[in-house]
Amino acid sequence: MIILASNGLSSPPLLEAAGRCVRPGKAALVVTADNVYKERNYHVERAAGELERLGMTVECFDFDTQSPDALLDYDLAEMIGGNPYYLLRSIRLRGFADALREFAENRVLTGWSAGALVIGPTLELIDRYAPEMNGAGLTDLSALGLTDVQILPHYSRFLTRYENFEETCARYEREKRCRVIRINDGEGVLIRDGRPDVIHI
């Protein structure tokens, strides 16, 4: 199962929807996308609390310093936001793609913001907004492709932050002949057996 979110399981409707699908167990809160603060990221305490409300025991996990085998000790993996280019580079360098596929197919894989973007097929859309984030120097923007669903997180918040924000997304959809699901903070997409269920608030 896959959950793509804007800023975590941060609303009662999204947390309730996740709770209907997630069984209590052990969760890895992956902090790699914030390559500066890691486990000191100011969202970590909130995100851990959300998972704990689902009955999970939560531990921080870092692709940069831990192994794919260690990740497989968990029942759920949640990748926080940050820099999607850095996160994707770390996944590739450290060999986490197969472990994350195992979560998507047989466990629970959650990602929000940058964490959600790398689960999908490509970083091409976000590259149209913020190519300056690509300090990792990625030339191949293909993401993990664990789902064909593409999201645009923080939608209402970014409408005024980026010039032509909606127009850029609509143009991308036309050029790529795809659909991008626009979600605001507190919203998400639950994907089971390839079928997306969009949770709006």
PDB file of C-alpha atoms in Angstrom:
ATOM      1  CA  MET A   1       0.000   0.000   0.000  1.00  0.00           C
ATOM      2  CA  ILE A   2       1.118   3.546  -0.793  1.00  0.00           C
ATOM      3  CA  ILE A   3       0.068   6.817   0.816  1.00  0.00           C
ATOM      4  CA  LEU A   4       1.078  10.058  -0.909  1.00  0.00           C
ATOM      5  CA  ALA A   5       0.504  13.189   1.161  1.00  0.00           C
ATOM      6  CA  SER A   6       1.240  16.890   1.139  1.00  0.00           C
ATOM      7  CA  ASN A   7       2.570  17.321   4.673  1.00  0.00           C
ATOM      8  CA  GLY A   8       2.050  14.031   6.470  1.00  0.00           C
ATOM      9  CA  LEU A   9      -1.061  12.405   7.900  1.00  0.00           C
ATOM     10  CA  SER A  10      -1.864  15.820   9.242  1.00  0.00           C
ATOM     11  CA  SER A  11      -5.655  15.990   9.187  1.00  0.00           C
ATOM     12  CA  PRO A  12      -8.327  13.883  10.919  1.00  0.00           C
ATOM     13  CA  PRO A  13      -9.859  12.662   7.597  1.00  0.00           C
ATOM     14  CA  LEU A  14      -6.489  11.520   6.234  1.00  0.00           C
ATOM     15  CA  LEU A  15      -5.405   9.945   9.516  1.00  0.00           C
ATOM     16  CA  GLU A  16      -8.747   8.160   9.790  1.00  0.00           C
ATOM     17  CA  ALA A  17      -8.494   6.849   6.223  1.00  0.00           C
ATOM     18  CA  ALA A  18      -4.959   5.597   6.871  1.00  0.00           C
ATOM     19  CA  GLY A  19      -6.093   3.995  10.120  1.00  0.00           C
ATOM     20  CA  ARG A  20      -8.557   1.812   8.239  1.00  0.00           C
ATOM     21  CA  CYS A  21      -5.664   0.312   6.261  1.00  0.00           C
ATOM     22  CA  VAL A  22      -2.674   0.357   8.625  1.00  0.00           C
ATOM     23  CA  ARG A  23      -2.193  -2.267  11.311  1.00  0.00           C
ATOM     24  CA  PRO A  24      -0.159  -1.518  14.448  1.00  0.00           C
ATOM     25  CA  GLY A  25       3.521  -2.331  14.140  1.00  0.00           C
ATOM     26  CA  LYS A  26       6.926  -0.756  13.775  1.00  0.00           C
ATOM     27  CA  ALA A  27       7.470   2.355  11.639  1.00  0.00           C
ATOM     28  CA  ALA A  28      10.614   3.872  10.138  1.00  0.00           C
ATOM     29  CA  LEU A  29      10.345   7.649   9.818  1.00  0.00           C
ATOM     30  CA  VAL A  30      12.856   8.337   7.043  1.00  0.00           C
ATOM     31  CA  VAL A  31      14.503  11.739   7.525  1.00  0.00           C
ATOM     32  CA  THR A  32      16.945  11.618   4.585  1.00  0.00           C
ATOM     33  CA  ALA A  33      15.193  14.269   2.464  1.00  0.00           C
ATOM     34  CA  ASP A  34      16.179  16.925   4.994  1.00  0.00           C
ATOM     35  CA  ASN A  35      19.904  16.622   4.396  1.00  0.00           C
ATOM     36  CA  VAL A  36      20.658  19.417   6.883  1.00  0.00           C
ATOM     37  CA  TYR A  37      18.599  18.722  10.004  1.00  0.00           C
ATOM     38  CA  LYS A  38      17.662  15.033   9.568  1.00  0.00           C
ATOM     39  CA  GLU A  39      15.975  13.807  12.789  1.00  0.00           C
ATOM     40  CA  ARG A  40      16.035  17.394  14.118  1.00  0.00           C
ATOM     41  CA  ASN A  41      13.650  18.506  11.355  1.00  0.00           C
ATOM     42  CA  TYR A  42      10.859  20.429  13.055  1.00  0.00           C
ATOM     43  CA  HIS A  43       8.166  18.212  11.467  1.00  0.00           C
ATOM     44  CA  VAL A  44       9.574  14.983  12.911  1.00  0.00           C
ATOM     45  CA  GLU A  45       7.847  15.164  16.289  1.00  0.00           C
ATOM     46  CA  ARG A  46       4.467  15.822  14.683  1.00  0.00           C
ATOM     47  CA  ALA A  47       4.897  13.112  12.045  1.00  0.00           C
ATOM     48  CA  ALA A  48       5.953  10.578  14.667  1.00  0.00           C
ATOM     49  CA  GLY A  49       2.885  11.479  16.719  1.00  0.00           C
ATOM     50  CA  GLU A  50       0.617  10.848  13.745  1.00  0.00           C
ATOM     51  CA  LEU A  51       2.073   7.381  13.254  1.00  0.00           C
ATOM     52  CA  GLU A  52       1.852   6.653  16.961  1.00  0.00           C
ATOM     53  CA  ARG A  53      -1.872   7.407  16.806  1.00  0.00           C
ATOM     54  CA  LEU A  54      -2.090   4.574  14.269  1.00  0.00           C
ATOM     55  CA  GLY A  55      -0.550   2.234  16.833  1.00  0.00           C
ATOM     56  CA  MET A  56       2.968   2.356  15.426  1.00  0.00           C
ATOM     57  CA  THR A  57       6.224   2.322  17.360  1.00  0.00           C
ATOM     58  CA  VAL A  58       8.309   4.959  15.566  1.00  0.00           C
ATOM     59  CA  GLU A  59      12.057   5.226  14.997  1.00  0.00           C
ATOM     60  CA  CYS A  60      13.943   7.694  12.805  1.00  0.00           C
ATOM     61  CA  PHE A  61      15.783   6.143   9.865  1.00  0.00           C
ATOM     62  CA  ASP A  62      18.352   7.595   7.454  1.00  0.00           C
ATOM     63  CA  PHE A  63      19.173   6.130   4.049  1.00  0.00           C
ATOM     64  CA  ASP A  64      22.545   7.904   4.183  1.00  0.00           C
ATOM     65  CA  THR A  65      23.791   5.906   7.176  1.00  0.00           C
ATOM     66  CA  GLN A  66      21.661   2.744   7.395  1.00  0.00           C
ATOM     67  CA  SER A  67      21.117  -0.271   5.156  1.00  0.00           C
ATOM     68  CA  PRO A  68      18.223  -1.572   3.044  1.00  0.00           C
ATOM     69  CA  ASP A  69      18.245  -4.776   5.110  1.00  0.00           C
ATOM     70  CA  ALA A  70      17.706  -2.717   8.265  1.00  0.00           C
ATOM     71  CA  LEU A  71      14.708  -0.996   6.688  1.00  0.00           C
ATOM     72  CA  LEU A  72      13.062  -4.362   6.148  1.00  0.00           C
ATOM     73  CA  ASP A  73      12.792  -4.770   9.928  1.00  0.00           C
ATOM     74  CA  TYR A  74       9.846  -2.333   9.819  1.00  0.00           C
ATOM     75  CA  ASP A  75       6.193  -2.683   8.871  1.00  0.00           C
ATOM     76  CA  LEU A  76       5.764   0.860   7.588  1.00  0.00           C
ATOM     77  CA  ALA A  77       8.178   3.371   6.084  1.00  0.00           C
ATOM     78  CA  GLU A  78       7.349   7.071   5.887  1.00  0.00           C
ATOM     79  CA  MET A  79       9.591   9.484   3.994  1.00  0.00           C
ATOM     80  CA  ILE A  80       9.338  13.091   5.151  1.00  0.00           C
ATOM     81  CA  GLY A  81       9.641  16.201   3.011  1.00  0.00           C
ATOM     82  CA  GLY A  82      12.749  18.127   2.084  1.00  0.00           C
ATOM     83  CA  ASN A  83      14.793  17.960  -1.098  1.00  0.00           C
ATOM     84  CA  PRO A  84      13.471  15.351  -3.575  1.00  0.00           C
ATOM     85  CA  TYR A  85      16.639  15.396  -5.667  1.00  0.00           C
ATOM     86  CA  TYR A  86      18.833  14.653  -2.669  1.00  0.00           C
ATOM     87  CA  LEU A  87      16.448  11.934  -1.480  1.00  0.00           C
ATOM     88  CA  LEU A  88      16.350  10.222  -4.877  1.00  0.00           C
ATOM     89  CA  ARG A  89      20.132  10.381  -5.186  1.00  0.00           C
ATOM     90  CA  SER A  90      20.527   8.767  -1.764  1.00  0.00           C
ATOM     91  CA  ILE A  91      18.062   5.995  -2.653  1.00  0.00           C
ATOM     92  CA  ARG A  92      20.049   5.237  -5.788  1.00  0.00           C
ATOM     93  CA  LEU A  93      23.496   5.429  -4.188  1.00  0.00           C
ATOM     94  CA  ARG A  94      22.565   3.344  -1.158  1.00  0.00           C
ATOM     95  CA  GLY A  95      20.471   0.746  -3.028  1.00  0.00           C
ATOM     96  CA  PHE A  96      17.079   1.292  -1.363  1.00  0.00           C
ATOM     97  CA  ALA A  97      14.853   0.970  -4.442  1.00  0.00           C
ATOM     98  CA  ASP A  98      14.099  -2.744  -3.995  1.00  0.00           C
ATOM     99  CA  ALA A  99      13.358  -2.362  -0.283  1.00  0.00           C
ATOM    100  CA  LEU A 100      10.947   0.491  -0.984  1.00  0.00           C
ATOM    101  CA  ARG A 101       9.233  -1.600  -3.668  1.00  0.00           C
ATOM    102  CA  GLU A 102       8.734  -4.318  -1.054  1.00  0.00           C
ATOM    103  CA  PHE A 103       6.976  -1.788   1.183  1.00  0.00           C
ATOM    104  CA  ALA A 104       4.778  -0.545  -1.652  1.00  0.00           C
ATOM    105  CA  GLU A 105       3.731  -4.062  -2.616  1.00  0.00           C
ATOM    106  CA  ASN A 106       3.514  -5.896   0.699  1.00  0.00           C
ATOM    107  CA  ARG A 107       3.713  -3.404   3.565  1.00  0.00           C
ATOM    108  CA  VAL A 108       2.928   0.315   3.835  1.00  0.00           C
ATOM    109  CA  LEU A 109       4.959   3.030   2.116  1.00  0.00           C
ATOM    110  CA  THR A 110       4.108   6.625   2.907  1.00  0.00           C
ATOM    111  CA  GLY A 111       5.715   9.752   1.536  1.00  0.00           C
ATOM    112  CA  TRP A 112       4.865  13.406   1.818  1.00  0.00           C
ATOM    113  CA  SER A 113       6.072  16.363  -0.206  1.00  0.00           C
ATOM    114  CA  ALA A 114       9.566  15.326  -1.420  1.00  0.00           C
ATOM    115  CA  GLY A 115       8.983  11.819  -0.054  1.00  0.00           C
ATOM    116  CA  ALA A 116       5.830  11.476  -2.146  1.00  0.00           C
ATOM    117  CA  LEU A 117       7.436  12.865  -5.300  1.00  0.00           C
ATOM    118  CA  VAL A 118      10.187  10.231  -5.397  1.00  0.00           C
ATOM    119  CA  ILE A 119       7.621   7.407  -5.081  1.00  0.00           C
ATOM    120  CA  GLY A 120       5.981   8.459  -8.343  1.00  0.00           C
ATOM    121  CA  PRO A 121       7.291   8.205 -11.905  1.00  0.00           C
ATOM    122  CA  THR A 122       9.376  11.366 -12.285  1.00  0.00           C
ATOM    123  CA  LEU A 123      10.610  14.633 -10.790  1.00  0.00           C
ATOM    124  CA  GLU A 124      10.005  16.472 -14.064  1.00  0.00           C
ATOM    125  CA  LEU A 125       7.079  18.540 -12.796  1.00  0.00           C
ATOM    126  CA  ILE A 126       8.820  19.797  -9.662  1.00  0.00           C
ATOM    127  CA  ASP A 127      11.866  20.531 -11.835  1.00  0.00           C
ATOM    128  CA  ARG A 128       9.777  23.080 -13.718  1.00  0.00           C
ATOM    129  CA  TYR A 129       9.168  24.952 -10.477  1.00  0.00           C
ATOM    130  CA  ALA A 130      12.393  24.608  -8.528  1.00  0.00           C
ATOM    131  CA  PRO A 131      15.332  23.354 -10.629  1.00  0.00           C
ATOM    132  CA  GLU A 132      17.656  25.201  -8.263  1.00  0.00           C
ATOM    133  CA  MET A 133      16.970  22.503  -5.668  1.00  0.00           C
ATOM    134  CA  ASN A 134      18.914  20.026  -7.807  1.00  0.00           C
ATOM    135  CA  GLY A 135      22.187  20.484  -5.961  1.00  0.00           C
ATOM    136  CA  ALA A 136      22.645  16.729  -6.273  1.00  0.00           C
ATOM    137  CA  GLY A 137      23.228  17.265  -9.990  1.00  0.00           C
ATOM    138  CA  LEU A 138      20.736  14.660 -11.178  1.00  0.00           C
ATOM    139  CA  THR A 139      20.382  14.459 -14.947  1.00  0.00           C
ATOM    140  CA  ASP A 140      18.036  11.464 -14.901  1.00  0.00           C
ATOM    141  CA  LEU A 141      14.849  12.696 -13.254  1.00  0.00           C
ATOM    142  CA  SER A 142      13.143   9.303 -13.352  1.00  0.00           C
ATOM    143  CA  ALA A 143      11.840   8.547  -9.873  1.00  0.00           C
ATOM    144  CA  LEU A 144      11.033   5.152  -8.325  1.00  0.00           C
ATOM    145  CA  GLY A 145       7.899   4.579 -10.386  1.00  0.00           C
ATOM    146  CA  LEU A 146       6.180   2.614  -7.627  1.00  0.00           C
ATOM    147  CA  THR A 147       2.942   4.224  -8.821  1.00  0.00           C
ATOM    148  CA  ASP A 148       1.882   6.147 -11.905  1.00  0.00           C
ATOM    149  CA  VAL A 149       0.015   8.613  -9.680  1.00  0.00           C
ATOM    150  CA  GLN A 150       1.560  12.076  -9.713  1.00  0.00           C
ATOM    151  CA  ILE A 151       0.740  14.660  -7.080  1.00  0.00           C
ATOM    152  CA  LEU A 152       1.404  18.352  -6.668  1.00  0.00           C
ATOM    153  CA  PRO A 153       1.679  18.980  -2.905  1.00  0.00           C
ATOM    154  CA  HIS A 154       1.067  22.210  -0.965  1.00  0.00           C
ATOM    155  CA  TYR A 155      -1.157  23.353  -3.831  1.00  0.00           C
ATOM    156  CA  SER A 156      -3.074  26.266  -2.305  1.00  0.00           C
ATOM    157  CA  ARG A 157      -0.009  27.442  -0.373  1.00  0.00           C
ATOM    158  CA  PHE A 158       2.185  27.529  -3.479  1.00  0.00           C
ATOM    159  CA  LEU A 159      -0.364  29.207  -5.790  1.00  0.00           C
ATOM    160  CA  THR A 160       0.930  32.602  -4.747  1.00  0.00           C
ATOM    161  CA  ARG A 161       4.535  31.575  -4.173  1.00  0.00           C
ATOM    162  CA  TYR A 162       5.294  30.558  -7.764  1.00  0.00           C
ATOM    163  CA  GLU A 163       4.400  32.618 -10.810  1.00  0.00           C
ATOM    164  CA  ASN A 164       1.996  30.797 -13.164  1.00  0.00           C
ATOM    165  CA  PHE A 165       1.802  27.895 -10.726  1.00  0.00           C
ATOM    166  CA  GLU A 166      -1.411  26.342 -12.047  1.00  0.00           C
ATOM    167  CA  GLU A 167      -0.605  27.167 -15.656  1.00  0.00           C
ATOM    168  CA  THR A 168       2.728  25.333 -15.377  1.00  0.00           C
ATOM    169  CA  CYS A 169       1.013  22.214 -14.036  1.00  0.00           C
ATOM    170  CA  ALA A 170      -1.715  22.301 -16.686  1.00  0.00           C
ATOM    171  CA  ARG A 171       0.887  22.672 -19.448  1.00  0.00           C
ATOM    172  CA  TYR A 172       2.818  19.709 -18.036  1.00  0.00           C
ATOM    173  CA  GLU A 173      -0.365  17.605 -18.068  1.00  0.00           C
ATOM    174  CA  ARG A 174      -1.014  18.460 -21.703  1.00  0.00           C
ATOM    175  CA  GLU A 175       2.548  17.799 -22.806  1.00  0.00           C
ATOM    176  CA  LYS A 176       2.899  14.521 -20.900  1.00  0.00           C
ATOM    177  CA  ARG A 177      -0.722  13.427 -21.418  1.00  0.00           C
ATOM    178  CA  CYS A 178      -1.109  12.676 -17.747  1.00  0.00           C
ATOM    179  CA  ARG A 179      -3.158  13.749 -14.747  1.00  0.00           C
ATOM    180  CA  VAL A 180      -1.617  15.454 -11.734  1.00  0.00           C
ATOM    181  CA  ILE A 181      -3.591  15.319  -8.490  1.00  0.00           C
ATOM    182  CA  ARG A 182      -3.367  18.660  -6.737  1.00  0.00           C
ATOM    183  CA  ILE A 183      -3.462  18.307  -2.953  1.00  0.00           C
ATOM    184  CA  ASN A 184      -3.338  20.795  -0.122  1.00  0.00           C
ATOM    185  CA  ASP A 185      -1.742  20.294   3.273  1.00  0.00           C
ATOM    186  CA  GLY A 186      -3.788  17.748   5.203  1.00  0.00           C
ATOM    187  CA  GLU A 187      -4.792  15.901   2.027  1.00  0.00           C
ATOM    188  CA  GLY A 188      -3.447  12.765   0.387  1.00  0.00           C
ATOM    189  CA  VAL A 189      -3.920   9.816  -1.925  1.00  0.00           C
ATOM    190  CA  LEU A 190      -4.227   6.228  -0.700  1.00  0.00           C
ATOM    191  CA  ILE A 191      -3.274   3.654  -3.331  1.00  0.00           C
ATOM    192  CA  ARG A 192      -4.261   0.005  -2.884  1.00  0.00           C
ATOM    193  CA  ASP A 193      -4.019  -2.511  -5.733  1.00  0.00           C
ATOM    194  CA  GLY A 194      -3.169   0.366  -8.056  1.00  0.00           C
ATOM    195  CA  ARG A 195      -6.404   2.250  -7.332  1.00  0.00           C
ATOM    196  CA  PRO A 196      -6.058   5.806  -5.979  1.00  0.00           C
ATOM    197  CA  ASP A 197      -8.453   7.151  -3.358  1.00  0.00           C
ATOM    198  CA  VAL A 198      -8.084  10.920  -2.953  1.00  0.00           C
ATOM    199  CA  ILE A 199      -8.728  12.302   0.535  1.00  0.00           C
ATOM    200  CA  HIS A 200      -9.631  15.998   0.412  1.00  0.00           C
ATOM    201  CA  ILE A 201     -10.529  18.257   3.332  1.00  0.00           C
TER     202      ILE A 201
END
